Tab-separated table of C-alpha atoms and ligand atoms in Angstrom:
chain	number	residue	atom	x	y	z
A	1	MET	CA	-63.884	57.238	-18.447
A	2	SER	CA	-64.338	53.785	-20.197
A	3	SER	CA	-61.831	51.322	-18.845
A	4	PRO	CA	-58.590	49.689	-20.484
A	5	LEU	CA	-59.563	46.632	-22.769
A	6	LEU	CA	-59.016	43.249	-21.546
A	7	ARG	CA	-55.649	41.963	-23.573
A	8	LEU	CA	-56.967	38.866	-24.899
A	9	VAL	CA	-53.465	36.456	-26.025
A	10	VAL	CA	-55.083	34.147	-28.601
A	11	LEU	CA	-52.641	30.904	-28.994
A	12	TYR	CA	-52.752	28.702	-32.367
A	13	GLY	CA	-50.851	26.498	-34.200
A	14	GLY	CA	-48.681	23.855	-32.174
A	15	VAL	CA	-46.708	21.672	-32.354
A	16	SER	CA	-49.831	18.817	-32.514
A	17	ALA	CA	-51.178	16.689	-35.612
A	18	GLU	CA	-54.382	18.841	-35.352
A	19	HIS	CA	-51.521	22.464	-36.268
A	20	ASP	CA	-53.154	23.805	-39.338
A	21	VAL	CA	-56.943	23.066	-37.698
A	22	SER	CA	-55.755	25.248	-35.248
A	23	ARG	CA	-54.824	27.650	-37.205
A	24	VAL	CA	-58.119	27.996	-38.772
A	25	THR	CA	-59.967	28.102	-35.454
A	26	ALA	CA	-57.745	31.126	-34.253
A	27	ALA	CA	-58.397	33.069	-37.505
A	28	HIS	CA	-62.727	32.720	-36.651
A	29	VAL	CA	-62.254	32.890	-32.871
A	30	LEU	CA	-60.014	36.073	-33.630
A	31	ALA	CA	-62.004	37.905	-36.545
A	32	ALA	CA	-65.876	37.167	-34.082
A	33	ALA	CA	-63.929	38.994	-30.942
A	34	ASP	CA	-65.456	42.270	-29.571
A	35	ARG	CA	-63.274	44.577	-30.429
A	36	GLY	CA	-64.762	47.209	-27.964
A	37	ARG	CA	-63.770	45.160	-25.251
A	38	TYR	CA	-60.373	43.286	-26.167
A	39	THR	CA	-56.955	44.598	-27.852
A	40	LEU	CA	-56.405	41.084	-29.246
A	41	VAL	CA	-52.881	39.932	-29.276
A	42	PRO	CA	-52.916	36.717	-31.816
A	43	VAL	CA	-49.651	34.110	-31.065
A	44	GLY	CA	-49.068	31.399	-33.512
A	45	ILE	CA	-46.999	28.341	-32.050
A	46	ALA	CA	-44.942	27.085	-35.088
A	47	LYS	CA	-44.112	22.829	-35.742
A	48	ASP	CA	-40.742	24.003	-34.414
A	49	GLY	CA	-41.813	25.069	-30.854
A	50	SER	CA	-41.541	28.639	-31.713
A	51	TRP	CA	-43.535	31.138	-30.122
A	52	HIS	CA	-44.286	34.364	-33.163
A	53	ARG	CA	-46.307	37.066	-31.887
A	54	ASN	CA	-48.474	37.326	-35.700
A	55	ASP	CA	-48.251	41.542	-35.504
A	56	PHE	CA	-49.680	41.864	-38.607
A	57	ALA	CA	-53.021	39.470	-38.439
A	58	ALA	CA	-53.524	41.846	-34.801
A	59	ALA	CA	-52.647	45.561	-37.594
A	60	ALA	CA	-55.485	43.824	-39.900
A	61	LEU	CA	-57.792	43.110	-36.831
A	62	ALA	CA	-56.930	46.281	-35.461
A	63	ALA	CA	-57.804	48.455	-38.467
A	64	GLY	CA	-61.164	45.982	-38.814
A	65	ASP	CA	-59.528	43.988	-42.032
A	66	ASP	CA	-60.542	40.523	-42.955
A	67	ILE	CA	-57.713	38.513	-41.587
A	68	GLY	CA	-58.701	35.358	-43.718
A	69	ASN	CA	-59.682	31.414	-43.073
A	70	SER	CA	-56.207	30.563	-41.275
A	71	LEU	CA	-53.813	32.078	-39.759
A	72	ASP	CA	-49.492	31.738	-40.691
A	73	ILE	CA	-47.275	31.632	-38.011
A	74	GLU	CA	-45.403	34.471	-38.357
A	75	GLY	CA	-44.105	37.449	-37.440
A	76	PRO	CA	-41.499	38.361	-34.609
A	77	VAL	CA	-39.889	34.900	-32.535
A	78	VAL	CA	-41.255	36.177	-28.743
A	79	ASP	CA	-40.584	35.201	-25.187
A	80	PRO	CA	-43.357	32.810	-24.397
A	81	VAL	CA	-43.228	34.395	-20.775
A	82	GLU	CA	-43.342	38.320	-21.775
A	83	VAL	CA	-46.194	37.623	-24.464
A	84	ILE	CA	-48.503	35.489	-21.947
A	85	THR	CA	-47.748	37.721	-18.496
A	86	GLY	CA	-47.449	40.721	-21.224
A	87	ALA	CA	-48.155	44.510	-19.968
A	88	SER	CA	-48.254	45.032	-16.360
A	89	ASP	CA	-52.109	47.280	-16.101
A	90	VAL	CA	-53.804	45.644	-17.693
A	91	THR	CA	-55.931	42.226	-17.785
A	92	THR	CA	-54.363	39.389	-19.534
A	93	VAL	CA	-56.259	36.463	-20.310
A	94	VAL	CA	-54.770	33.490	-22.367
A	95	PHE	CA	-56.982	31.564	-25.112
A	96	PRO	CA	-54.965	28.610	-25.423
A	97	LEU	CA	-56.514	27.410	-28.983
A	98	LEU	CA	-54.403	24.707	-29.004
A	99	HIS	CA	-55.388	21.132	-29.792
A	100	GLY	CA	-54.081	17.972	-28.863
A	101	PRO	CA	-50.424	16.978	-26.872
A	102	HIS	CA	-48.607	20.425	-25.799
A	103	GLY	CA	-51.996	22.208	-25.575
A	104	GLU	CA	-54.742	20.653	-24.766
A	105	ASP	CA	-53.338	18.318	-21.890
A	106	GLY	CA	-52.615	20.422	-19.332
A	107	THR	CA	-48.546	21.110	-20.534
A	108	VAL	CA	-49.385	24.768	-21.449
A	109	GLN	CA	-51.846	25.255	-18.553
A	110	GLY	CA	-49.554	24.461	-16.266
A	111	MET	CA	-46.904	26.897	-17.725
A	112	LEU	CA	-49.536	30.212	-17.177
A	113	GLU	CA	-50.688	28.837	-13.686
A	114	LEU	CA	-46.643	28.484	-12.820
A	115	HIS	CA	-47.076	32.856	-14.435
A	116	LYS	CA	-50.354	33.808	-12.861
A	117	VAL	CA	-52.143	34.256	-16.420
A	118	PRO	CA	-55.867	33.745	-16.204
A	119	TYR	CA	-56.849	30.994	-19.118
A	120	VAL	CA	-60.016	29.649	-20.914
A	121	GLY	CA	-60.499	26.654	-20.089
A	122	CYS	CA	-60.040	23.520	-18.200
A	123	GLY	CA	-57.214	23.561	-15.590
A	124	VAL	CA	-53.915	21.194	-15.866
A	125	LEU	CA	-55.349	18.273	-13.678
A	126	SER	CA	-58.424	17.881	-15.892
A	127	SER	CA	-56.482	18.580	-19.582
A	128	SER	CA	-54.346	16.053	-18.984
A	129	LEU	CA	-56.994	13.651	-17.784
A	130	CYS	CA	-59.336	14.273	-20.317
A	131	MET	CA	-56.531	14.368	-22.993
A	132	ASP	CA	-55.469	10.735	-21.488
A	133	LYS	CA	-58.255	8.504	-22.757
A	134	GLY	CA	-57.133	5.220	-20.357
A	135	MET	CA	-57.612	7.530	-16.994
A	136	ALA	CA	-60.313	9.713	-18.094
A	137	LYS	CA	-62.042	6.140	-18.659
A	138	GLU	CA	-61.059	4.921	-14.743
A	139	VAL	CA	-62.350	8.168	-12.977
A	140	ALA	CA	-65.425	8.640	-15.125
A	141	ALA	CA	-65.766	4.591	-14.204
A	142	ARG	CA	-65.267	5.269	-10.472
A	143	ALA	CA	-68.055	8.623	-11.177
A	144	GLY	CA	-70.604	6.047	-12.421
A	145	ILE	CA	-70.682	6.735	-16.234
A	146	PRO	CA	-71.609	3.984	-18.571
A	147	GLN	CA	-68.430	3.468	-21.113
A	148	CYS	CA	-68.033	0.478	-23.664
A	149	ARG	CA	-65.659	-2.219	-22.171
A	150	TRP	CA	-62.038	-2.005	-22.549
A	151	VAL	CA	-58.858	-2.373	-21.683
A	152	THR	CA	-55.183	-0.780	-21.667
A	153	LEU	CA	-51.708	-2.325	-22.704
A	154	ARG	CA	-48.513	0.054	-21.162
A	155	HIS	CA	-45.546	-0.023	-23.068
A	156	GLY	CA	-42.584	-1.596	-20.468
A	157	VAL	CA	-45.443	-2.658	-19.051
A	158	ASP	CA	-47.058	-5.286	-20.846
A	159	ASP	CA	-46.191	-7.479	-22.877
A	160	PRO	CA	-47.951	-6.254	-26.434
A	161	ARG	CA	-49.204	-9.601	-27.507
A	162	ALA	CA	-50.486	-10.707	-23.756
A	163	GLY	CA	-52.513	-7.868	-24.028
A	164	ALA	CA	-53.849	-8.442	-27.231
A	165	ALA	CA	-55.129	-11.952	-26.121
A	166	ARG	CA	-56.608	-10.594	-22.622
A	167	ALA	CA	-57.934	-8.397	-25.361
A	168	ILE	CA	-59.627	-10.152	-27.063
A	169	ASP	CA	-60.425	-12.448	-24.028
A	170	GLU	CA	-62.198	-9.538	-22.695
A	171	LEU	CA	-63.663	-8.181	-25.252
A	172	GLY	CA	-63.691	-10.447	-28.482
A	173	LEU	CA	-63.528	-8.725	-31.486
A	174	PRO	CA	-63.727	-6.582	-33.160
A	175	VAL	CA	-62.523	-3.721	-31.788
A	176	PHE	CA	-60.938	-0.436	-31.263
A	177	VAL	CA	-57.198	0.319	-30.698
A	178	LYS	CA	-55.961	4.078	-29.321
A	179	PRO	CA	-53.311	5.659	-28.159
A	180	ALA	CA	-54.061	7.114	-24.601
A	181	ASN	CA	-52.580	10.212	-25.526
A	182	MET	CA	-53.659	11.958	-29.276
A	183	GLY	CA	-56.813	13.480	-30.874
A	184	SER	CA	-58.219	13.733	-34.227
A	185	SER	CA	-58.057	10.275	-34.601
A	186	VAL	CA	-54.633	9.673	-35.129
A	187	GLY	CA	-53.064	6.359	-35.368
A	188	VAL	CA	-57.012	5.531	-33.629
A	189	SER	CA	-57.750	1.545	-35.733
A	190	ARG	CA	-60.079	-1.017	-36.210
A	191	ALA	CA	-58.956	-4.599	-35.679
A	192	GLY	CA	-61.493	-7.937	-37.451
A	193	THR	CA	-58.568	-10.192	-36.361
A	194	ALA	CA	-56.159	-11.247	-33.971
A	195	GLU	CA	-53.455	-9.951	-37.248
A	196	GLU	CA	-55.558	-6.480	-37.481
A	197	LEU	CA	-54.892	-6.269	-33.291
A	198	ASP	CA	-51.260	-7.001	-33.393
A	199	ARG	CA	-50.499	-4.184	-36.140
A	200	ALA	CA	-52.905	-1.823	-34.721
A	201	ILE	CA	-51.508	-1.630	-31.835
A	202	THR	CA	-47.825	-1.547	-33.215
A	203	GLU	CA	-49.497	1.208	-34.579
A	204	ALA	CA	-50.861	3.357	-31.346
A	205	LEU	CA	-48.069	2.326	-29.443
A	206	ARG	CA	-45.947	5.298	-31.939
A	207	TYR	CA	-47.883	7.798	-30.784
A	208	ASP	CA	-47.759	6.988	-26.815
A	209	ASP	CA	-46.969	4.971	-24.674
A	210	VAL	CA	-50.249	3.496	-23.188
A	211	VAL	CA	-52.797	1.755	-25.356
A	212	VAL	CA	-56.449	2.045	-25.115
A	213	ILE	CA	-58.521	-1.388	-26.793
A	214	GLU	CA	-62.332	-0.614	-26.428
A	215	GLU	CA	-65.482	-3.192	-27.805
A	216	ALA	CA	-66.503	-1.897	-31.650
A	217	VAL	CA	-69.879	-0.576	-30.456
A	218	THR	CA	-72.844	0.121	-33.289
A	219	ALA	CA	-73.922	3.194	-32.228
A	220	ARG	CA	-74.781	6.820	-33.253
A	221	GLU	CA	-72.437	8.941	-32.677
A	222	ILE	CA	-73.830	12.176	-30.437
A	223	GLU	CA	-72.078	15.455	-28.701
A	224	VAL	CA	-72.844	17.646	-26.316
A	225	GLY	CA	-71.592	21.023	-25.718
A	226	VAL	CA	-70.805	22.258	-22.043
A	227	LEU	CA	-69.725	25.505	-19.781
A	228	GLY	CA	-69.566	26.655	-16.657
A	229	ASN	CA	-67.779	26.107	-13.940
A	230	GLY	CA	-68.788	24.382	-11.258
A	231	VAL	CA	-72.521	23.412	-12.216
A	232	PRO	CA	-71.935	23.980	-16.206
A	233	GLU	CA	-74.850	24.287	-18.569
A	234	THR	CA	-75.173	22.095	-21.077
A	235	THR	CA	-76.636	22.235	-25.927
A	236	LEU	CA	-78.924	20.183	-27.080
A	237	PRO	CA	-76.831	17.323	-28.907
A	238	GLY	CA	-75.940	17.112	-32.085
A	239	GLU	CA	-74.775	14.199	-33.907
A	240	ILE	CA	-71.890	13.049	-36.583
A	241	ARG	CA	-72.530	11.088	-39.217
A	242	PRO	CA	-69.306	9.514	-40.309
A	243	GLY	CA	-68.142	9.532	-44.041
A	244	SER	CA	-66.086	6.125	-43.725
A	245	ASP	CA	-65.504	3.791	-42.367
A	246	PHE	CA	-65.275	5.621	-38.669
A	247	TYR	CA	-64.626	9.395	-38.128
A	248	ASP	CA	-61.179	9.118	-38.756
A	249	TYR	CA	-58.965	11.700	-39.247
A	250	THR	CA	-59.624	12.501	-43.364
A	251	ASP	CA	-63.745	11.981	-42.603
A	252	LYS	CA	-62.885	14.922	-39.820
A	253	TYR	CA	-60.161	17.046	-42.269
A	254	VAL	CA	-59.417	16.294	-45.921
A	255	THR	CA	-63.050	15.110	-47.340
A	256	GLY	CA	-65.178	16.595	-44.413
A	257	ALA	CA	-67.605	13.915	-45.900
A	258	ALA	CA	-69.284	13.869	-42.748
A	259	GLN	CA	-72.323	15.230	-41.687
A	260	LEU	CA	-73.270	17.426	-38.864
A	261	MET	CA	-76.813	17.677	-37.521
A	262	ILE	CA	-77.341	20.137	-34.965
A	263	PRO	CA	-79.476	19.426	-33.148
A	264	ALA	CA	-79.908	15.581	-33.279
A	265	ASP	CA	-83.240	14.236	-33.607
A	266	LEU	CA	-83.744	11.798	-30.494
A	267	PRO	CA	-86.585	11.973	-28.395
A	268	ASP	CA	-86.773	14.489	-25.517
A	269	ALA	CA	-85.997	11.563	-22.893
A	270	ALA	CA	-83.271	10.708	-24.272
A	271	ILE	CA	-82.334	14.761	-24.837
A	272	ALA	CA	-82.726	15.328	-21.523
A	273	GLN	CA	-80.282	11.554	-20.447
A	274	ALA	CA	-77.557	13.209	-22.714
A	275	ARG	CA	-77.305	16.485	-21.365
A	276	GLU	CA	-77.499	15.609	-17.861
A	277	LEU	CA	-74.892	13.053	-18.420
A	278	ALA	CA	-72.540	15.317	-20.211
A	279	GLY	CA	-73.081	18.119	-17.177
A	280	GLN	CA	-72.239	14.463	-14.287
A	281	VAL	CA	-69.559	13.693	-16.522
A	282	PHE	CA	-67.598	17.556	-16.675
A	283	VAL	CA	-67.607	17.643	-12.937
A	284	ALA	CA	-66.125	13.807	-12.559
A	285	LEU	CA	-63.309	14.791	-14.730
A	286	ARG	CA	-62.897	18.053	-12.519
A	287	CYS	CA	-63.656	20.467	-15.918
A	288	ALA	CA	-63.619	23.938	-15.926
A	289	GLY	CA	-64.506	26.886	-18.882
A	290	MET	CA	-65.852	24.165	-21.300
A	291	ALA	CA	-65.732	20.894	-22.946
A	292	ARG	CA	-67.063	18.735	-25.599
A	293	VAL	CA	-68.850	15.489	-24.376
A	294	ASP	CA	-68.933	12.369	-26.965
A	295	PHE	CA	-71.088	9.659	-26.189
A	296	PHE	CA	-71.764	6.383	-28.194
A	297	TYR	CA	-75.722	6.184	-27.665
A	298	GLU	CA	-76.649	2.436	-28.621
A	299	GLU	CA	-80.669	2.878	-29.609
A	300	ASP	CA	-81.427	-0.349	-28.476
A	301	GLY	CA	-79.150	-1.387	-26.308
A	302	ARG	CA	-77.099	-0.101	-23.113
A	303	GLY	CA	-78.186	4.109	-24.522
A	304	TRP	CA	-75.521	6.274	-23.553
A	305	LEU	CA	-72.023	5.406	-23.447
A	306	LEU	CA	-69.119	8.100	-23.047
A	307	ASN	CA	-67.211	8.035	-25.563
A	308	GLU	CA	-64.280	10.705	-24.808
A	309	VAL	CA	-64.397	14.599	-23.720
A	310	ASN	CA	-62.346	17.477	-25.503
A	311	THR	CA	-61.531	20.184	-23.607
A	312	ILE	CA	-59.819	22.603	-26.203
A	313	PRO	CA	-62.974	21.358	-28.794
A	314	GLY	CA	-63.310	22.475	-32.510
A	315	PHE	CA	-64.157	26.027	-32.129
A	316	THR	CA	-64.828	27.633	-35.634
A	317	PRO	CA	-67.909	28.246	-36.425
A	318	ALA	CA	-68.655	25.886	-38.920
A	319	SER	CA	-67.959	23.085	-36.015
A	320	MET	CA	-69.380	21.185	-33.530
A	321	TYR	CA	-69.610	22.567	-30.208
A	322	PRO	CA	-69.690	26.524	-31.221
A	323	LYS	CA	-72.820	25.293	-33.636
A	324	MET	CA	-74.346	23.515	-30.702
A	325	TRP	CA	-73.981	26.496	-29.082
A	326	GLU	CA	-75.844	28.534	-31.495
A	327	ALA	CA	-78.068	26.354	-31.337
A	328	THR	CA	-78.982	26.526	-27.680
A	329	GLY	CA	-78.956	30.344	-28.315
A	330	LEU	CA	-75.655	31.321	-27.269
A	331	ALA	CA	-73.813	32.800	-30.562
A	332	TYR	CA	-70.674	32.658	-31.233
A	333	PRO	CA	-69.142	36.135	-30.117
A	334	ASP	CA	-71.016	35.258	-26.522
A	335	LEU	CA	-69.675	32.632	-26.511
A	336	ILE	CA	-66.132	33.730	-26.712
A	337	ASP	CA	-67.420	36.329	-23.673
A	338	ARG	CA	-68.362	33.429	-21.730
A	339	LEU	CA	-65.586	31.722	-22.296
A	340	VAL	CA	-63.234	35.017	-21.184
A	341	ALA	CA	-65.077	35.703	-18.413
A	342	LEU	CA	-65.529	31.817	-17.026
A	343	ALA	CA	-61.529	31.871	-17.202
A	344	LEU	CA	-61.196	35.395	-14.964
A	345	ASP	CA	-63.879	33.940	-12.501
A	346	VAL	CA	-61.335	30.038	-12.250
A	347	TYR	CA	-58.000	33.118	-11.592
A	348	ARG	CA	-60.028	34.957	-8.960
A	349	ARG	CA	-61.047	31.970	-7.182
A	350	ARG	CA	-58.005	30.857	-6.845
A	351	SER	CA	-56.239	33.708	-6.455
A	352	SER	CA	-57.863	33.612	-3.639
A	353	PHE	CA	-57.304	30.309	-1.596
A	354	SER	CA	-55.393	31.204	1.824
A	355	ILE	CA	-51.804	28.983	1.717
A	356	GLU	CA	-51.155	29.686	4.808
A	357	HIS	CA	-51.709	27.301	8.168
A	358	ALA	CA	-54.968	28.282	10.119
B	401	LIG	N1	-65.287	1.675	-29.346
B	401	LIG	C1	-65.525	2.278	-30.312
B	401	LIG	N2	-66.532	2.007	-31.554
B	401	LIG	C2	-67.200	1.695	-32.570
B	401	LIG	N3	-66.517	3.527	-32.639
B	401	LIG	C3	-64.800	3.774	-32.352
B	401	LIG	C4	-64.569	3.002	-30.783
B	401	LIG	N4	-63.668	4.516	-30.894
B	401	LIG	C5	-64.191	5.144	-31.805
B	401	LIG	N5	-64.127	4.572	-32.352
B	401	LIG	C6	-64.604	5.539	-34.016
B	401	LIG	O1	-63.447	5.993	-34.038
B	401	LIG	C7	-63.451	7.580	-33.906
B	401	LIG	C8	-62.236	8.607	-33.013
B	401	LIG	O2	-61.897	7.682	-31.388
B	401	LIG	P1	-61.877	8.924	-30.436
B	401	LIG	O3	-61.977	8.004	-29.436
B	401	LIG	O4	-62.505	9.915	-30.859
B	401	LIG	O5	-61.186	9.435	-31.037
B	401	LIG	P2	-60.231	10.892	-31.545
B	401	LIG	O6	-59.672	11.295	-29.777
B	401	LIG	O7	-59.215	10.993	-32.188
B	401	LIG	O8	-61.546	11.526	-32.008
B	401	LIG	C9	-65.142	7.665	-33.406
B	401	LIG	O9	-65.491	9.087	-33.473
B	401	LIG	C10	-65.642	6.777	-34.051
B	401	LIG	O10	-66.286	7.027	-34.864
B	402	LIG	MG1	-63.419	11.711	-31.415
């Protein structure tokens, strides 16, 4: 008798600015997942936060039909707990394909932990740590990871004007200003003057209470995919050549003008350094399963500088993370299988911990 299929719940949509991107990602992951191995359960999260079990897509997938390039949020409203815990006689693994706040930031991961459900990717701590650009920098700095210079300011603690003055004093101009907890370049701006900096801080404070201000670096943007638990495996680096001033939201999702170069054209020694460093970052920030580690590469300066870590990177077949794995010898459907296996490993290990006093 063949073993029962594993139930793979794919969460997509979500309440963040990256809702639409997530719907595209989910369509591709579901289409590529091995139907001989998984019962696929697509669950869309609407912008109002309600959860919908997409039975139409599930039926189409089961029939081998095309589900298109982007999944709608449709189907019956379901109780999140019911859908993630599912049937007690089959193993369920949840694949959160949710980017940004309330998906990539540890909140959904916390819910899954509470209900003892295995899930793909980073746990609560590393998810929220990597989501917070300020805290991630603190921890990475402590681990000796090279980064650009930065300052943070916090609403209710620091006066924005004083924070701006401190930033100019410590970093000079121009600078990049970012809300600590966002993604997709939302709320990110470049400021070349004191007035622009004030405006940029006001803009960033619309999205979060913590604002990170960084020296603007002139560097190539290079990314490395990481996979594993503990000591991870890494991909060949890929490069982003932004289509505009910087890699902003329009460039990422509207015009798609940015060019992706995979693998990046770099000397062997630089490639080895980037991969080594990406692995160190992954470990330092307690990542598990997957992450995409984004660097600035100052060719004639400081070399590798960590920019940020994405714990749920873009995941369409045209996205950096899967394409870098492809270039490194791991095909898209196999990547999905590896991630599910890693999720189960973490789950088994966590379940084995003693909670009793010896
Ligand atoms: N310190 C910096 N110097 C130069 N360019 C930057 C800097 N920080 C960000 N950028 C540009 O802005 C883009 C978005 O910033 P990033 O921190 O990666 O935010 P997000 O999490 O939204 O992707 C980067 O890909 C890069 O093009
Ligand atoms: Mg980025």
